PDB file of C-alpha atoms in Angstrom:
ATOM      1  CA  MET T   1     -27.915   4.659 -20.886  1.00 89.00           C
ATOM      2  CA  ARG T   2     -28.726   2.660 -17.556  1.00 90.00           C
ATOM      3  CA  LYS T   3     -28.107  -0.902 -19.284  1.00 94.00           C
ATOM      4  CA  LEU T   4     -24.887   0.511 -20.985  1.00 95.00           C
ATOM      5  CA  LEU T   5     -23.156   1.620 -18.110  1.00 95.00           C
ATOM      6  CA  ASN T   6     -24.386  -1.683 -15.760  1.00 92.00           C
ATOM      7  CA  SER T   7     -22.724  -3.644 -18.386  1.00 95.00           C
ATOM      8  CA  LEU T   8     -19.382  -1.721 -18.614  1.00 96.00           C
ATOM      9  CA  TYR T   9     -19.436  -2.468 -14.724  1.00 96.00           C
ATOM     10  CA  ASP T  10     -20.036  -6.265 -15.454  1.00 95.00           C
ATOM     11  CA  GLY T  11     -17.717  -6.420 -17.768  1.00 96.00           C
ATOM     12  CA  SER T  12     -15.022  -4.892 -15.873  1.00 97.00           C
ATOM     13  CA  ALA T  13     -15.825  -7.225 -13.171  1.00 96.00           C
ATOM     14  CA  TRP T  14     -15.649  -9.931 -15.346  1.00 97.00           C
ATOM     15  CA  LEU T  15     -12.065  -8.872 -16.333  1.00 97.00           C
ATOM     16  CA  ALA T  16     -11.169  -8.782 -12.994  1.00 97.00           C
ATOM     17  CA  GLY T  17     -12.138 -12.342 -12.320  1.00 97.00           C
ATOM     18  CA  ILE T  18     -10.200 -13.256 -15.351  1.00 97.00           C
ATOM     19  CA  ALA T  19      -7.166 -11.673 -14.175  1.00 97.00           C
ATOM     20  CA  MET T  20      -7.678 -13.574 -10.777  1.00 97.00           C
ATOM     21  CA  ILE T  21      -7.917 -16.814 -12.778  1.00 97.00           C
ATOM     22  CA  GLY T  22      -4.541 -15.547 -14.542  1.00 96.00           C
ATOM     23  CA  VAL T  23      -2.858 -15.182 -10.969  1.00 97.00           C
ATOM     24  CA  LEU T  24      -3.670 -19.046 -10.045  1.00 97.00           C
ATOM     25  CA  ALA T  25      -2.546 -20.161 -13.714  1.00 96.00           C
ATOM     26  CA  MET T  26       0.845 -18.475 -13.007  1.00 95.00           C
ATOM     27  CA  VAL T  27       1.027 -19.404  -9.196  1.00 95.00           C
ATOM     28  CA  LEU T  28       0.282 -22.993 -10.490  1.00 96.00           C
ATOM     29  CA  LEU T  29       2.690 -23.024 -13.480  1.00 96.00           C
ATOM     30  CA  THR T  30       5.250 -21.844 -10.444  1.00 94.00           C
ATOM     31  CA  ILE T  31       4.508 -24.790  -8.637  1.00 94.00           C
ATOM     32  CA  THR T  32       4.375 -27.430 -11.450  1.00 95.00           C
ATOM     33  CA  SER T  33       7.712 -25.965 -12.664  1.00 94.00           C
ATOM     34  CA  ARG T  34       9.362 -26.359  -9.321  1.00 92.00           C
ATOM     35  CA  LEU T  35       8.008 -30.483  -8.810  1.00 94.00           C
ATOM     36  CA  PHE T  36       8.843 -31.315 -12.580  1.00 94.00           C
ATOM     37  CA  GLY T  37      12.294 -29.114 -12.851  1.00 91.00           C
ATOM     38  CA  PHE T  38      11.622 -26.953 -15.742  1.00 91.00           C
ATOM     39  CA  SER T  39      11.931 -23.188 -15.896  1.00 87.00           C
ATOM     40  CA  ALA T  40       9.000 -20.824 -15.797  1.00 88.00           C
ATOM     41  CA  PRO T  41      10.574 -17.466 -15.479  1.00 87.00           C
ATOM     42  CA  GLY T  42       8.584 -14.394 -15.027  1.00 87.00           C
ATOM     43  CA  THR T  43       5.832 -15.792 -13.821  1.00 90.00           C
ATOM     44  CA  ASP T  44       5.928 -14.035 -10.271  1.00 89.00           C
ATOM     45  CA  ALA T  45       5.645 -10.904 -12.674  1.00 90.00           C
ATOM     46  CA  TYR T  46       2.798 -11.995 -14.451  1.00 93.00           C
ATOM     47  CA  ALA T  47       0.945 -12.969 -11.199  1.00 94.00           C
ATOM     48  CA  GLY T  48       1.726  -9.168 -10.028  1.00 93.00           C
ATOM     49  CA  TYR T  49       0.504  -8.055 -13.066  1.00 94.00           C
ATOM     50  CA  ALA T  50      -2.596  -9.739 -12.832  1.00 95.00           C
ATOM     51  CA  MET T  51      -3.213  -9.212  -9.362  1.00 96.00           C
ATOM     52  CA  ALA T  52      -3.072  -5.115  -9.734  1.00 96.00           C
ATOM     53  CA  GLY T  53      -5.747  -5.694 -13.119  1.00 95.00           C
ATOM     54  CA  ALA T  54      -7.994  -7.323 -11.137  1.00 97.00           C
ATOM     55  CA  GLY T  55      -7.853  -4.815  -8.232  1.00 96.00           C
ATOM     56  CA  PHE T  56      -8.314  -1.782 -10.588  1.00 97.00           C
ATOM     57  CA  MET T  57     -10.944  -3.669 -12.757  1.00 97.00           C
ATOM     58  CA  ALA T  58     -13.221  -4.510  -9.507  1.00 96.00           C
ATOM     59  CA  LEU T  59     -13.272  -0.847  -8.313  1.00 95.00           C
ATOM     60  CA  ALA T  60     -16.192   0.290 -10.246  1.00 95.00           C
ATOM     61  CA  SER T  61     -18.129  -2.829  -9.955  1.00 94.00           C
ATOM     62  CA  THR T  62     -17.877  -3.105  -5.945  1.00 94.00           C
ATOM     63  CA  LEU T  63     -18.688   0.656  -5.848  1.00 92.00           C
ATOM     64  CA  LYS T  64     -21.859   0.150  -7.575  1.00 92.00           C
ATOM     65  CA  LYS T  65     -22.705  -2.644  -5.366  1.00 89.00           C
ATOM     66  CA  GLY T  66     -22.332  -0.745  -2.191  1.00 84.00           C
ATOM     67  CA  GLU T  67     -19.279  -2.750  -1.217  1.00 85.00           C
ATOM     68  CA  HIS T  68     -16.496  -0.251  -0.516  1.00 81.00           C
ATOM     69  CA  ILE T  69     -15.394   0.708   3.042  1.00 77.00           C
ATOM     70  CA  ARG T  70     -17.877   3.493   4.158  1.00 75.00           C
ATOM     71  CA  VAL T  71     -17.193   5.583   7.235  1.00 70.00           C
ATOM     72  CA  THR T  72     -20.856   5.662   8.249  1.00 74.00           C
ATOM     73  CA  LEU T  73     -20.688   6.961  11.640  1.00 75.00           C
ATOM     74  CA  LEU T  74     -21.107  10.806  10.854  1.00 76.00           C
ATOM     75  CA  LEU T  75     -23.723  10.049   8.261  1.00 75.00           C
ATOM     76  CA  GLY T  76     -25.869   7.829  10.467  1.00 78.00           C
ATOM     77  CA  ALA T  77     -26.293  10.768  12.418  1.00 82.00           C
ATOM     78  CA  LEU T  78     -27.673  13.019  10.030  1.00 81.00           C
ATOM     79  CA  LYS T  79     -30.894  13.796   8.325  1.00 85.00           C
ATOM     80  CA  GLY T  80     -32.196  15.583   5.676  1.00 85.00           C
ATOM     81  CA  LYS T  81     -30.389  18.422   3.931  1.00 90.00           C
ATOM     82  CA  ALA T  82     -27.344  17.607   5.862  1.00 87.00           C
ATOM     83  CA  TYR T  83     -27.119  14.139   5.086  1.00 85.00           C
ATOM     84  CA  LYS T  84     -27.661  15.154   1.503  1.00 87.00           C
ATOM     85  CA  ALA T  85     -25.009  17.988   1.585  1.00 90.00           C
ATOM     86  CA  LEU T  86     -22.232  15.745   3.062  1.00 88.00           C
ATOM     87  CA  GLU T  87     -23.214  12.642   0.390  1.00 88.00           C
ATOM     88  CA  LEU T  88     -23.225  14.914  -2.571  1.00 92.00           C
ATOM     89  CA  THR T  89     -19.739  16.775  -1.209  1.00 92.00           C
ATOM     90  CA  ALA T  90     -18.213  13.065  -0.840  1.00 90.00           C
ATOM     91  CA  LEU T  91     -19.345  11.853  -3.946  1.00 93.00           C
ATOM     92  CA  GLY T  92     -17.797  14.919  -5.710  1.00 96.00           C
ATOM     93  CA  VAL T  93     -14.499  14.711  -3.995  1.00 96.00           C
ATOM     94  CA  ALA T  94     -14.403  11.097  -5.158  1.00 95.00           C
ATOM     95  CA  THR T  95     -15.449  11.909  -8.349  1.00 97.00           C
ATOM     96  CA  ILE T  96     -12.561  14.350  -8.634  1.00 98.00           C
ATOM     97  CA  LEU T  97     -10.051  12.354  -6.812  1.00 98.00           C
ATOM     98  CA  SER T  98     -11.073   9.291  -9.291  1.00 97.00           C
ATOM     99  CA  ALA T  99     -10.838  11.680 -12.421  1.00 98.00           C
ATOM    100  CA  PHE T 100      -7.180  12.877 -11.707  1.00 98.00           C
ATOM    101  CA  LEU T 101      -6.548   9.400 -10.849  1.00 97.00           C
ATOM    102  CA  ALA T 102      -7.851   7.906 -14.415  1.00 98.00           C
ATOM    103  CA  PHE T 103      -5.848  10.683 -16.527  1.00 98.00           C
ATOM    104  CA  TYR T 104      -2.660   9.993 -14.346  1.00 98.00           C
ATOM    105  CA  SER T 105      -2.928   6.452 -14.649  1.00 97.00           C
ATOM    106  CA  ALA T 106      -3.424   7.377 -18.777  1.00 97.00           C
ATOM    107  CA  ARG T 107      -0.630   9.293 -18.655  1.00 98.00           C
ATOM    108  CA  LEU T 108       1.528   6.496 -17.420  1.00 97.00           C
ATOM    109  CA  VAL T 109       0.444   3.928 -19.742  1.00 97.00           C
ATOM    110  CA  TRP T 110       1.103   6.721 -23.024  1.00 98.00           C
ATOM    111  CA  GLN T 111       4.865   7.624 -21.438  1.00 97.00           C
ATOM    112  CA  SER T 112       5.735   3.770 -20.682  1.00 96.00           C
ATOM    113  CA  TRP T 113       4.522   3.323 -24.711  1.00 97.00           C
ATOM    114  CA  GLU T 114       6.614   6.559 -25.474  1.00 97.00           C
ATOM    115  CA  ILE T 115       9.633   5.937 -23.895  1.00 97.00           C
ATOM    116  CA  GLU T 116       9.439   2.156 -24.657  1.00 94.00           C
ATOM    117  CA  ASP T 117       9.688   1.013 -20.891  1.00 95.00           C
ATOM    118  CA  ILE T 118      10.091  -2.303 -19.951  1.00 94.00           C
ATOM    119  CA  SER T 119      10.161  -4.191 -16.703  1.00 90.00           C
ATOM    120  CA  VAL T 120      13.583  -4.918 -15.074  1.00 89.00           C
ATOM    121  CA  GLY T 121      12.719  -8.670 -14.334  1.00 82.00           C
ATOM    122  CA  ILE T 122      13.729 -11.309 -16.559  1.00 83.00           C
ATOM    123  CA  ASP T 123      10.251 -10.919 -18.855  1.00 84.00           C
ATOM    124  CA  ALA T 124      11.168  -8.060 -19.984  1.00 88.00           C
ATOM    125  CA  THR T 125       7.330  -6.824 -20.322  1.00 91.00           C
ATOM    126  CA  PRO T 126       6.764  -3.407 -22.238  1.00 95.00           C
ATOM    127  CA  LEU T 127       5.195  -1.807 -19.469  1.00 94.00           C
ATOM    128  CA  TRP T 128       2.302  -0.211 -21.078  1.00 95.00           C
ATOM    129  CA  ILE T 129       0.700  -3.703 -21.345  1.00 94.00           C
ATOM    130  CA  PRO T 130       0.021  -4.340 -17.751  1.00 93.00           C
ATOM    131  CA  GLN T 131      -0.466  -0.859 -17.030  1.00 95.00           C
ATOM    132  CA  ILE T 132      -3.453  -0.471 -19.267  1.00 97.00           C
ATOM    133  CA  PHE T 133      -5.247  -2.695 -17.064  1.00 96.00           C
ATOM    134  CA  MET T 134      -4.375   0.393 -14.467  1.00 96.00           C
ATOM    135  CA  ALA T 135      -5.952   2.630 -16.530  1.00 97.00           C
ATOM    136  CA  LEU T 136      -8.967   1.197 -18.009  1.00 97.00           C
ATOM    137  CA  GLY T 137      -9.868   0.119 -14.204  1.00 97.00           C
ATOM    138  CA  THR T 138      -9.810   3.450 -12.933  1.00 97.00           C
ATOM    139  CA  LEU T 139     -11.796   5.027 -15.956  1.00 98.00           C
ATOM    140  CA  VAL T 140     -14.274   2.888 -15.463  1.00 97.00           C
ATOM    141  CA  PHE T 141     -14.087   3.686 -11.296  1.00 97.00           C
ATOM    142  CA  PHE T 142     -14.350   7.302 -12.603  1.00 98.00           C
ATOM    143  CA  ILE T 143     -17.618   6.746 -14.705  1.00 97.00           C
ATOM    144  CA  ALA T 144     -19.079   4.748 -11.808  1.00 96.00           C
ATOM    145  CA  PHE T 145     -18.458   7.701  -9.588  1.00 96.00           C
ATOM    146  CA  CYS T 146     -19.647  10.237 -11.909  1.00 97.00           C
ATOM    147  CA  ASP T 147     -23.111   7.830 -12.299  1.00 96.00           C
ATOM    148  CA  GLU T 148     -23.298   7.949  -8.625  1.00 94.00           C
ATOM    149  CA  LEU T 149     -23.226  11.798  -8.248  1.00 95.00           C
ATOM    150  CA  VAL T 150     -25.954  11.845 -11.211  1.00 95.00           C
ATOM    151  CA  LEU T 151     -28.272   9.305  -9.235  1.00 94.00           C
ATOM    152  CA  GLU T 152     -27.759  11.574  -6.449  1.00 92.00           C
ATOM    153  CA  LEU T 153     -28.600  14.739  -7.458  1.00 93.00           C
ATOM    154  CA  LEU T 154     -31.516  13.468  -9.173  1.00 92.00           C
ATOM    155  CA  GLY T 155     -32.524  11.452  -5.977  1.00 87.00           C
ATOM    156  CA  LYS T 156     -32.610   7.887  -7.555  1.00 85.00           C
ATOM    157  CA  ARG T 157     -29.422   6.597  -5.965  1.00 82.00           C
ATOM    158  CA  LYS T 158     -29.827   3.574  -3.795  1.00 77.00           C
ATOM    159  CA  ALA T 159     -28.725   4.737   0.177  1.00 63.00           C
ATOM    160  CA  VAL T 160     -26.228   1.882   1.187  1.00 57.00           C
ATOM    161  CA  GLU T 161     -26.983   0.569   4.865  1.00 50.00           C
ATOM    162  CA  LYS T 162     -24.527   0.063   7.805  1.00 43.00           C
ATOM    163  CA  GLU T 163     -24.048  -3.557   6.331  1.00 47.00           C
ATOM    164  CA  GLY T 164     -23.125  -2.011   2.907  1.00 46.00           C
ATOM    165  CA  THR T 165     -25.836  -3.603   1.600  1.00 45.00           C
ATOM    166  CA  PRO T 166     -28.008  -0.682  -1.297  1.00 48.00           C
ATOM    167  CA  HIS T 167     -31.602  -0.386  -0.048  1.00 40.00           C
ATOM    168  CA  GLU T 168     -34.473   1.281  -1.678  1.00 40.00           C
TER     169      GLU T 168
END
């Protein structure tokens, strides 16, 4: 199971990287089109879609590597059961919030598909297509929080130091 979850997080990170390459490609296409006098409509919208996709697809991998911003002032002062209780509470709340985020992101994709919503720009992209990356990213993010919560409950979660690097 661990290998499958890690592959899911790594795959999500790779998709985020591919989306960033998409942003680069759109920016370069825009620059090239201006230099050589041809039209490349919609590139700004596609760059925006790719940037949003990259952000959402990177959430889980960033969480699992301990690279999300954490406020450790209070955690650093706690030890033992108080530390564990606060950590479990924070992970529980984060898991619930990420579940809502994943649910409503998927619901938005479904509604956009159902009503055939399209972007208002010249590209007229069906909005459910770029929204899929938000829904997938938030779903993997939710799975990552569930994973972290279970690991914490079992006492197998790697603690995160103040610098943000995991340690045993």
